[in-house]
PDB file of C-alpha atoms in Angstrom:
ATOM      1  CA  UNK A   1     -13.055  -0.042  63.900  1.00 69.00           C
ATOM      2  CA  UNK A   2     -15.540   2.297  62.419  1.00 91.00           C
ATOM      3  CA  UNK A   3     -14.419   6.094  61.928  1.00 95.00           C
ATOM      4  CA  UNK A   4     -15.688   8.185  64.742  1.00 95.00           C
ATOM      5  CA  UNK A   5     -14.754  11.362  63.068  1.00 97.00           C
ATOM      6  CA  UNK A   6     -12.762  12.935  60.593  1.00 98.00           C
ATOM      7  CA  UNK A   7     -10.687  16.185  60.875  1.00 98.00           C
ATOM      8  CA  UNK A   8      -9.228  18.251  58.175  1.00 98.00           C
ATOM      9  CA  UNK A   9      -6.336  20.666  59.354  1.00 95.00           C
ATOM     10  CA  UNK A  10      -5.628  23.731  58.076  1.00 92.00           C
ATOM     11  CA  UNK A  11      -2.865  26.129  58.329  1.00 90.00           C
ATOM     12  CA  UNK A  12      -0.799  25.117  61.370  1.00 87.00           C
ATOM     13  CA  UNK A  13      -2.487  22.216  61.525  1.00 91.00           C
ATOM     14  CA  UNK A  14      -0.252  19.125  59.580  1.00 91.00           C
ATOM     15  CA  UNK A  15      -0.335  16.297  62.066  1.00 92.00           C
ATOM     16  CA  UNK A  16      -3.170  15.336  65.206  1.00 94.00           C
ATOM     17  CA  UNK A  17      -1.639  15.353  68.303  1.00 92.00           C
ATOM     18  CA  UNK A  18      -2.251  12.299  70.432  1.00 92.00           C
ATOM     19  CA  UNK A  19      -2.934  10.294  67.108  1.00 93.00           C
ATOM     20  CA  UNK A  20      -1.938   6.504  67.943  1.00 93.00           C
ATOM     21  CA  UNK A  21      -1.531   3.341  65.869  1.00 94.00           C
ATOM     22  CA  UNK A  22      -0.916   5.230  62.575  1.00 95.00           C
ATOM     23  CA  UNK A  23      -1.708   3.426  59.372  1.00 96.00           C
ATOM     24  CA  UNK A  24      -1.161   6.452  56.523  1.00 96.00           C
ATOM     25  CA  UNK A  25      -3.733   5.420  54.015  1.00 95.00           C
ATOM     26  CA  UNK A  26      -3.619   6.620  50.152  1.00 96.00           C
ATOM     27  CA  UNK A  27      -6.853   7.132  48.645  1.00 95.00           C
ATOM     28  CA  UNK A  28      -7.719   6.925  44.849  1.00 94.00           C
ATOM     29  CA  UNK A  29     -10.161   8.578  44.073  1.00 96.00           C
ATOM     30  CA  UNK A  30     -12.711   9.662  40.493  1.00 95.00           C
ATOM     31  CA  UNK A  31     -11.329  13.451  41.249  1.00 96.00           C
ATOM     32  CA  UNK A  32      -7.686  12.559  41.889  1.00 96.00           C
ATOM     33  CA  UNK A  33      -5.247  12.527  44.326  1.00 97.00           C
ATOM     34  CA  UNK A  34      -6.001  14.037  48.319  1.00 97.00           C
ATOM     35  CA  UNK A  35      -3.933  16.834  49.380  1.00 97.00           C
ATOM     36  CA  UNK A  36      -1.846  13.995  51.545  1.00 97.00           C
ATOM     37  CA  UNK A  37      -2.339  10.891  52.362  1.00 97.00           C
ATOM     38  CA  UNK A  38      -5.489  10.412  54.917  1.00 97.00           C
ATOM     39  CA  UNK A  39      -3.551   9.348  58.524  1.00 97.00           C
ATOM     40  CA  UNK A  40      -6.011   6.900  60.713  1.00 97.00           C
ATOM     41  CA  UNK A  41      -4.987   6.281  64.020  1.00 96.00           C
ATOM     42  CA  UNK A  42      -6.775   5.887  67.559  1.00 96.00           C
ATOM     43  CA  UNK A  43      -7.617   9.003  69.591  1.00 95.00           C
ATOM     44  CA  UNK A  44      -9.346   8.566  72.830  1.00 92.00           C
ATOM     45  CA  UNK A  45      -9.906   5.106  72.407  1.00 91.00           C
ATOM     46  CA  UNK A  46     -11.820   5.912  69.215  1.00 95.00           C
ATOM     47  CA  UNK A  47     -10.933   5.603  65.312  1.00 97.00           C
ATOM     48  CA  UNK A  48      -9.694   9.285  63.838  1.00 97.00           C
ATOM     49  CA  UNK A  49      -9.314  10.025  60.212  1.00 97.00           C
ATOM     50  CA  UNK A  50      -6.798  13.048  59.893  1.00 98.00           C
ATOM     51  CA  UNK A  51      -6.319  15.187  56.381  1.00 98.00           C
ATOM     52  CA  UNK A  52      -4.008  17.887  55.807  1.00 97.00           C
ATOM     53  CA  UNK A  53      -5.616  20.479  53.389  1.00 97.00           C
ATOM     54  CA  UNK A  54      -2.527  22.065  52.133  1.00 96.00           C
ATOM     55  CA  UNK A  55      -0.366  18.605  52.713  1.00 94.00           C
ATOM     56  CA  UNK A  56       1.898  17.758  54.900  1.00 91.00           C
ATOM     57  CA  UNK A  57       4.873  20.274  54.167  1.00 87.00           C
ATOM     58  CA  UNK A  58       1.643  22.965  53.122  1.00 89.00           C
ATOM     59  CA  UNK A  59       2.757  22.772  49.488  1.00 91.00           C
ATOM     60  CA  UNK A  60      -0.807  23.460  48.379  1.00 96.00           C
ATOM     61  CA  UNK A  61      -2.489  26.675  47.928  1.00 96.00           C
ATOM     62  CA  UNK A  62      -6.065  27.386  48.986  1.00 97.00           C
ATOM     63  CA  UNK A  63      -6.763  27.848  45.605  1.00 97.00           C
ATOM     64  CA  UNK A  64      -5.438  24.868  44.332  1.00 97.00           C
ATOM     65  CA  UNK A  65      -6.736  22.378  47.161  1.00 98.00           C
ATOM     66  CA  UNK A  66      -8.572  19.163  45.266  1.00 98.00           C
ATOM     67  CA  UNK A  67     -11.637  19.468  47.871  1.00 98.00           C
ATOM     68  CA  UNK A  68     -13.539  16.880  45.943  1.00 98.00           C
ATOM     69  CA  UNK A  69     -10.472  14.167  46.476  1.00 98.00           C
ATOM     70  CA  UNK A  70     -10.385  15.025  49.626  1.00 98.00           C
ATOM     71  CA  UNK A  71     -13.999  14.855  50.588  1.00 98.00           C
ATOM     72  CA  UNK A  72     -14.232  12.150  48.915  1.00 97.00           C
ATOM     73  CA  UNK A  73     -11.960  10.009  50.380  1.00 98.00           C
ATOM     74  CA  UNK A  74     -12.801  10.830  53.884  1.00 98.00           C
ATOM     75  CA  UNK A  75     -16.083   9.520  53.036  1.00 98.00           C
ATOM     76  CA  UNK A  76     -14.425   6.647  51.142  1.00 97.00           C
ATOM     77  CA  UNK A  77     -12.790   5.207  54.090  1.00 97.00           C
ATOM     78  CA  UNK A  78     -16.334   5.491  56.112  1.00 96.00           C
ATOM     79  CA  UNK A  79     -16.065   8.661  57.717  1.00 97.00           C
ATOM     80  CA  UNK A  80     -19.662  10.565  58.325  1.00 97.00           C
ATOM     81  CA  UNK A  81     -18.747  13.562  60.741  1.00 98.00           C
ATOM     82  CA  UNK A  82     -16.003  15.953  59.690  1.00 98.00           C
ATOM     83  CA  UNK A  83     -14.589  19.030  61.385  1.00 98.00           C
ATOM     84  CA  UNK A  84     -12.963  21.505  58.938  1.00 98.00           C
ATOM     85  CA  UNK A  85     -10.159  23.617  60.963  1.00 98.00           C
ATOM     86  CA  UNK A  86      -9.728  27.163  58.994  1.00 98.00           C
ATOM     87  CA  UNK A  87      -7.230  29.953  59.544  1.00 97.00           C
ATOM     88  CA  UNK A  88      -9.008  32.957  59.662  1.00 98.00           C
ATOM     89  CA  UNK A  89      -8.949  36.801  60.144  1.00 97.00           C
ATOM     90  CA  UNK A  90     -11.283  38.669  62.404  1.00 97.00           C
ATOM     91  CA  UNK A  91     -13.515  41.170  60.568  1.00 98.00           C
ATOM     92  CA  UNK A  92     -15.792  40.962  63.896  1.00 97.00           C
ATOM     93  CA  UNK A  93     -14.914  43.105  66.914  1.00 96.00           C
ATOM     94  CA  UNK A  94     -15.079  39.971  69.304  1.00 96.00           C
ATOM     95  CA  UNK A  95     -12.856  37.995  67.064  1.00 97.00           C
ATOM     96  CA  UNK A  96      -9.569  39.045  67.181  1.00 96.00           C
ATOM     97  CA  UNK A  97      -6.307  37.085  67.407  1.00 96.00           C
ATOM     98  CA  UNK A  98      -6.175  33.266  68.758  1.00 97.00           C
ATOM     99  CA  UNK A  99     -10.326  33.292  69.322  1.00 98.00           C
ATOM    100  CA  UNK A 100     -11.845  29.740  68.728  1.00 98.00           C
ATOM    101  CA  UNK A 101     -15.171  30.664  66.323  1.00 98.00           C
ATOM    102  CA  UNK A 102     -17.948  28.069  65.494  1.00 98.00           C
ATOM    103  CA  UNK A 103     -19.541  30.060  62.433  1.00 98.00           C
ATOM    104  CA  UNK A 104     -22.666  28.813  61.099  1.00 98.00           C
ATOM    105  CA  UNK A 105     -23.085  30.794  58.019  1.00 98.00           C
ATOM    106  CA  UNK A 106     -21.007  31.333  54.819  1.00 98.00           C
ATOM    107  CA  UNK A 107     -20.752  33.783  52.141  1.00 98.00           C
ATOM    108  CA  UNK A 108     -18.634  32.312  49.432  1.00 98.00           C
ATOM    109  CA  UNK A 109     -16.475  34.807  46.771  1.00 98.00           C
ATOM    110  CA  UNK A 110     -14.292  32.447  45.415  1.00 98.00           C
ATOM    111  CA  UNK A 111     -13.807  31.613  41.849  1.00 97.00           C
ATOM    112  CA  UNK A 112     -12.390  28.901  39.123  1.00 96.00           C
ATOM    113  CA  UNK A 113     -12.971  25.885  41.777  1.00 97.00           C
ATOM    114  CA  UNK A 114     -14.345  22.634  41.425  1.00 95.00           C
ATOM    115  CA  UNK A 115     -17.588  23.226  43.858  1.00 95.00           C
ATOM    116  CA  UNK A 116     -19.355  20.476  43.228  1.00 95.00           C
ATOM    117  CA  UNK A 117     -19.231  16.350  42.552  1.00 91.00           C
ATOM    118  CA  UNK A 118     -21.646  17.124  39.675  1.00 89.00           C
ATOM    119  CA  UNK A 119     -19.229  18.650  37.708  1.00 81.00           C
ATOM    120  CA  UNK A 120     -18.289  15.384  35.848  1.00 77.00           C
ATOM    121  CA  UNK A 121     -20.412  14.467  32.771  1.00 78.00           C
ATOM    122  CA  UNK A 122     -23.028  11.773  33.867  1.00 75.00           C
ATOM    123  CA  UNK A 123     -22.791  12.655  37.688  1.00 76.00           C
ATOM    124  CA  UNK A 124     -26.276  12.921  38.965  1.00 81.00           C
ATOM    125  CA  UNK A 125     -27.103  16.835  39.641  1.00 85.00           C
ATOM    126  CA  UNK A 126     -28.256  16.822  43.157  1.00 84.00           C
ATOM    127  CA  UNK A 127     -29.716  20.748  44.674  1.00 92.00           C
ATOM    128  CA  UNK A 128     -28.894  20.418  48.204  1.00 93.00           C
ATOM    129  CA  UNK A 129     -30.228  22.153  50.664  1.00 96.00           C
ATOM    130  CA  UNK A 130     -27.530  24.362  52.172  1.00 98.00           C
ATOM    131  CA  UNK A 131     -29.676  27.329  54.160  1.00 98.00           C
ATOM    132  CA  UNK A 132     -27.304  25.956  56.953  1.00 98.00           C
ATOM    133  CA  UNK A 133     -24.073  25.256  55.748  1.00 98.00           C
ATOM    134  CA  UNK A 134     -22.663  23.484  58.977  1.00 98.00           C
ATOM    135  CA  UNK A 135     -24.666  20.392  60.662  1.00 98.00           C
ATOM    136  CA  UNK A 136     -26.847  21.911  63.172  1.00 97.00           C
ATOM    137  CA  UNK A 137     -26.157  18.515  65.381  1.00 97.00           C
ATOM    138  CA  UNK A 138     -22.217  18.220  65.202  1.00 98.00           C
ATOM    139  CA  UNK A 139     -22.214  22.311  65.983  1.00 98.00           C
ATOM    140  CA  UNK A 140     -24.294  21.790  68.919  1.00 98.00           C
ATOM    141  CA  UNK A 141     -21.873  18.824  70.077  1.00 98.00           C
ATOM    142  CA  UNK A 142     -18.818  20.854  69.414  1.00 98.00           C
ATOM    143  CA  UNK A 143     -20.415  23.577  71.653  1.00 98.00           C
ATOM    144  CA  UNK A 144     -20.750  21.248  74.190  1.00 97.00           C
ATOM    145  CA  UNK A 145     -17.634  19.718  73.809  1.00 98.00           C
ATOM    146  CA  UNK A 146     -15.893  23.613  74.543  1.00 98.00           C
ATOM    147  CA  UNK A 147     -18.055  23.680  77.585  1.00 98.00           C
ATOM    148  CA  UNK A 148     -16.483  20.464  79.026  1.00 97.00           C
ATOM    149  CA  UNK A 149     -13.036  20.860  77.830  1.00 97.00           C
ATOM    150  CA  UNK A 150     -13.105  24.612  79.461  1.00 97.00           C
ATOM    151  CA  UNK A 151     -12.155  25.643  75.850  1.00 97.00           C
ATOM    152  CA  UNK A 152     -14.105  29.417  75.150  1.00 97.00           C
ATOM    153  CA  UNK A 153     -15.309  29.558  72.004  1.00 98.00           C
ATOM    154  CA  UNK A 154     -17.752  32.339  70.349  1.00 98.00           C
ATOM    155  CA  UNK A 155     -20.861  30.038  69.210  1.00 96.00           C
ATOM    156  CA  UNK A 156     -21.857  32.037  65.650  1.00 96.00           C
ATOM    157  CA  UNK A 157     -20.269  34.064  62.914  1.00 98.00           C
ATOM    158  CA  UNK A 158     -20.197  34.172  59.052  1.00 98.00           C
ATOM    159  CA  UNK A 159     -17.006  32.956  57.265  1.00 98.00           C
ATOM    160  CA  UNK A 160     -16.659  34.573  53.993  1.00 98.00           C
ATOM    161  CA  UNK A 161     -14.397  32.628  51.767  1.00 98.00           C
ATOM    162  CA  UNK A 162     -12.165  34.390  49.866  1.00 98.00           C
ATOM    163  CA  UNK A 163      -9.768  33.345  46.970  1.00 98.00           C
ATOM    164  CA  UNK A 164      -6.243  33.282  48.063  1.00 95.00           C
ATOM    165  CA  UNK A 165      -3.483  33.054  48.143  1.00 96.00           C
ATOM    166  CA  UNK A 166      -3.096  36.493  48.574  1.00 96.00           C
ATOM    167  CA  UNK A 167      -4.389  38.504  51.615  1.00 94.00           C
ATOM    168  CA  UNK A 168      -7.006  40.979  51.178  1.00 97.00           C
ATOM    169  CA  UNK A 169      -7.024  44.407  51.043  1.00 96.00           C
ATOM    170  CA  UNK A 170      -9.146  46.879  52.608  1.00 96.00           C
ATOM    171  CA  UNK A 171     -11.878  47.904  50.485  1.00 98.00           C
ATOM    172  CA  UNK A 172     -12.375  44.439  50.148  1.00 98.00           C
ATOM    173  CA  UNK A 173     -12.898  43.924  54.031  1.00 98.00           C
ATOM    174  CA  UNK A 174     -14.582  46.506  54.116  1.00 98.00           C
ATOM    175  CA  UNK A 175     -17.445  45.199  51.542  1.00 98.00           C
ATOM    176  CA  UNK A 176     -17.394  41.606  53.566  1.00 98.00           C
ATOM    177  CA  UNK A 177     -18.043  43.886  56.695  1.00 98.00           C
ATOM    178  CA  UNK A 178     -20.910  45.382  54.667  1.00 98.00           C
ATOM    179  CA  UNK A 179     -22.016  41.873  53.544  1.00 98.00           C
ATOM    180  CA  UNK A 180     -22.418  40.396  56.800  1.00 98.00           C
ATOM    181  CA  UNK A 181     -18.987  38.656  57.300  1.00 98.00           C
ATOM    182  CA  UNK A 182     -17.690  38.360  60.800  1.00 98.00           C
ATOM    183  CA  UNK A 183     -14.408  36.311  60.088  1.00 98.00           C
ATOM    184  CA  UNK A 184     -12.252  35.631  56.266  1.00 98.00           C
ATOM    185  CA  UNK A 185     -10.440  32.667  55.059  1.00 98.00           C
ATOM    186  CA  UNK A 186      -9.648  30.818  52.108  1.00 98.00           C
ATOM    187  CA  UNK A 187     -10.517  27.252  52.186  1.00 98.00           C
ATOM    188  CA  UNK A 188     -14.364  27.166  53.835  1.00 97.00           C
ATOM    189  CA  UNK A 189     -15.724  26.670  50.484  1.00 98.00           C
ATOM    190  CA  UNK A 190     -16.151  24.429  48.341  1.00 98.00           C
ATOM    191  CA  UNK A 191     -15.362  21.877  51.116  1.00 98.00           C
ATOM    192  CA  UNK A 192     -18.857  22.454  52.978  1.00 98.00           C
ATOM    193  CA  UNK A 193     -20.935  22.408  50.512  1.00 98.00           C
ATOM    194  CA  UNK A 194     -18.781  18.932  48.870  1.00 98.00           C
ATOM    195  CA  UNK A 195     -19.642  17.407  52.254  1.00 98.00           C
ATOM    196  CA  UNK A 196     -23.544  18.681  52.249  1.00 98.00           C
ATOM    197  CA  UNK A 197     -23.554  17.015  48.636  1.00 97.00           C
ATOM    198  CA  UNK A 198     -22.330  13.258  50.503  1.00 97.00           C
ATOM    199  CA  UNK A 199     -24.727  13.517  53.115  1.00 97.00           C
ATOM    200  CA  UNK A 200     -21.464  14.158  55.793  1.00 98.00           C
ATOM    201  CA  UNK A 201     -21.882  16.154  58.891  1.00 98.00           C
ATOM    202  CA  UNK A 202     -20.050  19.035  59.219  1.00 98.00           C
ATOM    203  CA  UNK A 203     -18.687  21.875  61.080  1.00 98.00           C
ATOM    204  CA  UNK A 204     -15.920  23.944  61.270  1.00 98.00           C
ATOM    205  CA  UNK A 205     -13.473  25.146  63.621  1.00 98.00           C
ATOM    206  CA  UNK A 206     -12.610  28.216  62.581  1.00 98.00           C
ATOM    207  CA  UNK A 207      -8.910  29.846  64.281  1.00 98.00           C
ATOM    208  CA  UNK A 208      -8.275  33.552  64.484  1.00 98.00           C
ATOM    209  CA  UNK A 209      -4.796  33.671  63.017  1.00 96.00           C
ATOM    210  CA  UNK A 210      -4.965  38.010  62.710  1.00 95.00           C
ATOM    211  CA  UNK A 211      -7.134  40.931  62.333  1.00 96.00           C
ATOM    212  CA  UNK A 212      -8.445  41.070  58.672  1.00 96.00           C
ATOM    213  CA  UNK A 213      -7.190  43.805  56.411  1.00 96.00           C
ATOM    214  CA  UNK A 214      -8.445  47.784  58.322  1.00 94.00           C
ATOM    215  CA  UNK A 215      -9.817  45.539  61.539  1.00 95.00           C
ATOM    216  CA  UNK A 216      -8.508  46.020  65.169  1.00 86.00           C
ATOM    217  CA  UNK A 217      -5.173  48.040  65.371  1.00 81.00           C
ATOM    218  CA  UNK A 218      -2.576  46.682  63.889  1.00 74.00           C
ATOM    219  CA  UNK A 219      -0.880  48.376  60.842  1.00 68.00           C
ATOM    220  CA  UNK A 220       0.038  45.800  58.890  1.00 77.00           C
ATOM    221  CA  UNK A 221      -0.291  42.185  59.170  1.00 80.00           C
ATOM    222  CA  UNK A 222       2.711  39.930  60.182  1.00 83.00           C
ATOM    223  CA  UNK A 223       3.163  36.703  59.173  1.00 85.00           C
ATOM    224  CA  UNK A 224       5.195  36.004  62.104  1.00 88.00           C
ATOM    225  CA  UNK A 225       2.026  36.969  64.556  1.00 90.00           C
ATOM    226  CA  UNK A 226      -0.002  34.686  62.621  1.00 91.00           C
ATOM    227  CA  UNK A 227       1.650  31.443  62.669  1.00 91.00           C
ATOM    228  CA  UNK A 228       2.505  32.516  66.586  1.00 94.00           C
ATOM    229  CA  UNK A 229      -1.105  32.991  66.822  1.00 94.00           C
ATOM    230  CA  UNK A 230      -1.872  30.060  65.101  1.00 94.00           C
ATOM    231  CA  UNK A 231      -0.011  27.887  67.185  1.00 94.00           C
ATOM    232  CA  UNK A 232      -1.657  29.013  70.602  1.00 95.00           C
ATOM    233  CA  UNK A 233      -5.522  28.545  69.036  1.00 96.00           C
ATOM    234  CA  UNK A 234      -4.347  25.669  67.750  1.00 95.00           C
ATOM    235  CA  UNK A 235      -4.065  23.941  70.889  1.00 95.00           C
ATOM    236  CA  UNK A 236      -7.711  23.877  71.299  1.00 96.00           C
ATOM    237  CA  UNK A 237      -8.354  21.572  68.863  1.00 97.00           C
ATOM    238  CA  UNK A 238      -7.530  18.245  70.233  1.00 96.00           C
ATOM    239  CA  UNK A 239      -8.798  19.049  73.475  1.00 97.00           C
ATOM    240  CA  UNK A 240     -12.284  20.448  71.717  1.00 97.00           C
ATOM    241  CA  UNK A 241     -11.958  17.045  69.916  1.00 97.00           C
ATOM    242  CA  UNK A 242     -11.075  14.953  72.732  1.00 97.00           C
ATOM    243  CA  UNK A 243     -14.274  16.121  74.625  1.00 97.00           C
ATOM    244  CA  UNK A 244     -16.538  15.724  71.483  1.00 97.00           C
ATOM    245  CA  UNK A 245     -15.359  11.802  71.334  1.00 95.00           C
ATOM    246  CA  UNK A 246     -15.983  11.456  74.894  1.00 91.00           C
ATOM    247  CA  UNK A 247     -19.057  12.397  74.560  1.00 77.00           C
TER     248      UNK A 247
END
């Protein structure tokens, strides 16, 4: 059965509910191995590929995520559309705490990562176009998909990708704010622009875990709140999913 779609979970996010007739598949791959092995399974009558970024037991820093293995593979097993699922903080005043975002524009800041498949000697240098970073098409489906699943979801918003591991501090918000940003995570980039370079779909899911750094009220920021807030956005996904498969 050919792959319908491929999702790759971030923080929270280390197994697809609703995922039956698992075969765990490992990949080898010219850029190593995947953060964990790639899970297919059947998901509304349909064939799902399922990645964890930071593996399984999230043993793997944003920083230190092999996005070209994991790209890779996903495309590897057949896999053309992919939704990315970020954690995220809310530099935006409508996107606080447990929002569902659909951005369609990046800003990236990180540093010392492998950001693209040319970066072997002999690989064919390709300049992709990436004035739109997500797939108009698979955005537009998604914001369908929210509309039938009764999922709200704010349709826009630039995800500035930051570094990690470390939160970020004010000033540095503050800039982003300056910039343009309207949300902050860790692990947008390089993985967009690896799936622009393989011709993949893609779109991202982006869930507000907390407030970024001097944004809303809060004084400091809890990890506690965010993996609580994690886990309620995080029960949008399969139903956002569900609804995009049903088309």
């Amino acid at each position: 059965m050919t792959i319908a779609l491929a999702v790759i979970g971030g923080t929270g996010l280390y197994q697809f509910p609703g995922l039956e007739n698992i075969e765990r598949r490992s990949v080898d791959t010219p850029f190593g191995p995947t953060s964990a092995p790639v899970v297919l399974g059947e998901f509304k009558n349909q064939r799902l590929a399922f990645l964890a970024r930071h593996g399984e037991g999230h043993s793997v820093p944003p920083h230190r995520v092999n996005y070209r293995a994991n790209v890779w593979a996903l495309h590897s097993l057949g896999a053309r559309r992919v939704i990315g699922v970020n954690a995220v903080g809310g530099i935006r005043d409508d996107m606080g705490p447990k929002v569902v975002v659909l951005p369609d524009q990046v800003i990236d800041y990180t540093h010392g990562r492998y950001t693209s498949f040319c970066d072997v000697d002999g690989a064919e240098v390709k300049h992709i176009d990436f004035s739109e970073p997500y797939s108009r098409a698979l955005r537009s489906a998604l914001r369908d998909a929210a509309t039938k699943a009764e999922v709200a979801v704010v349709d826009n918003g630039c995800y500035g990708a930051t570094q990690g591991p470390r939160l970020e501090t004010i000033a540095e918000i503050a800039r982003m704010r300056r910039d343009g940003c309207d949300l902050v995570g860790m692990t947008g980039m390089p993985e967009a622009a690896l799936a622009r370079e393989l011709e993949l779909e893609y779109a991202c899911i982006a869930l507000v875990a907390n407030w970024a750094a001097g944004c809303g009220d809060q004084a400091e920021i809890s990890l506690e709140e965010i993996f609580a807030n994690l886990a309620t956005a995080t029960q949008a996904v399969p139903k956002l999913i569900a609804a995009l498969l049903e088309g």
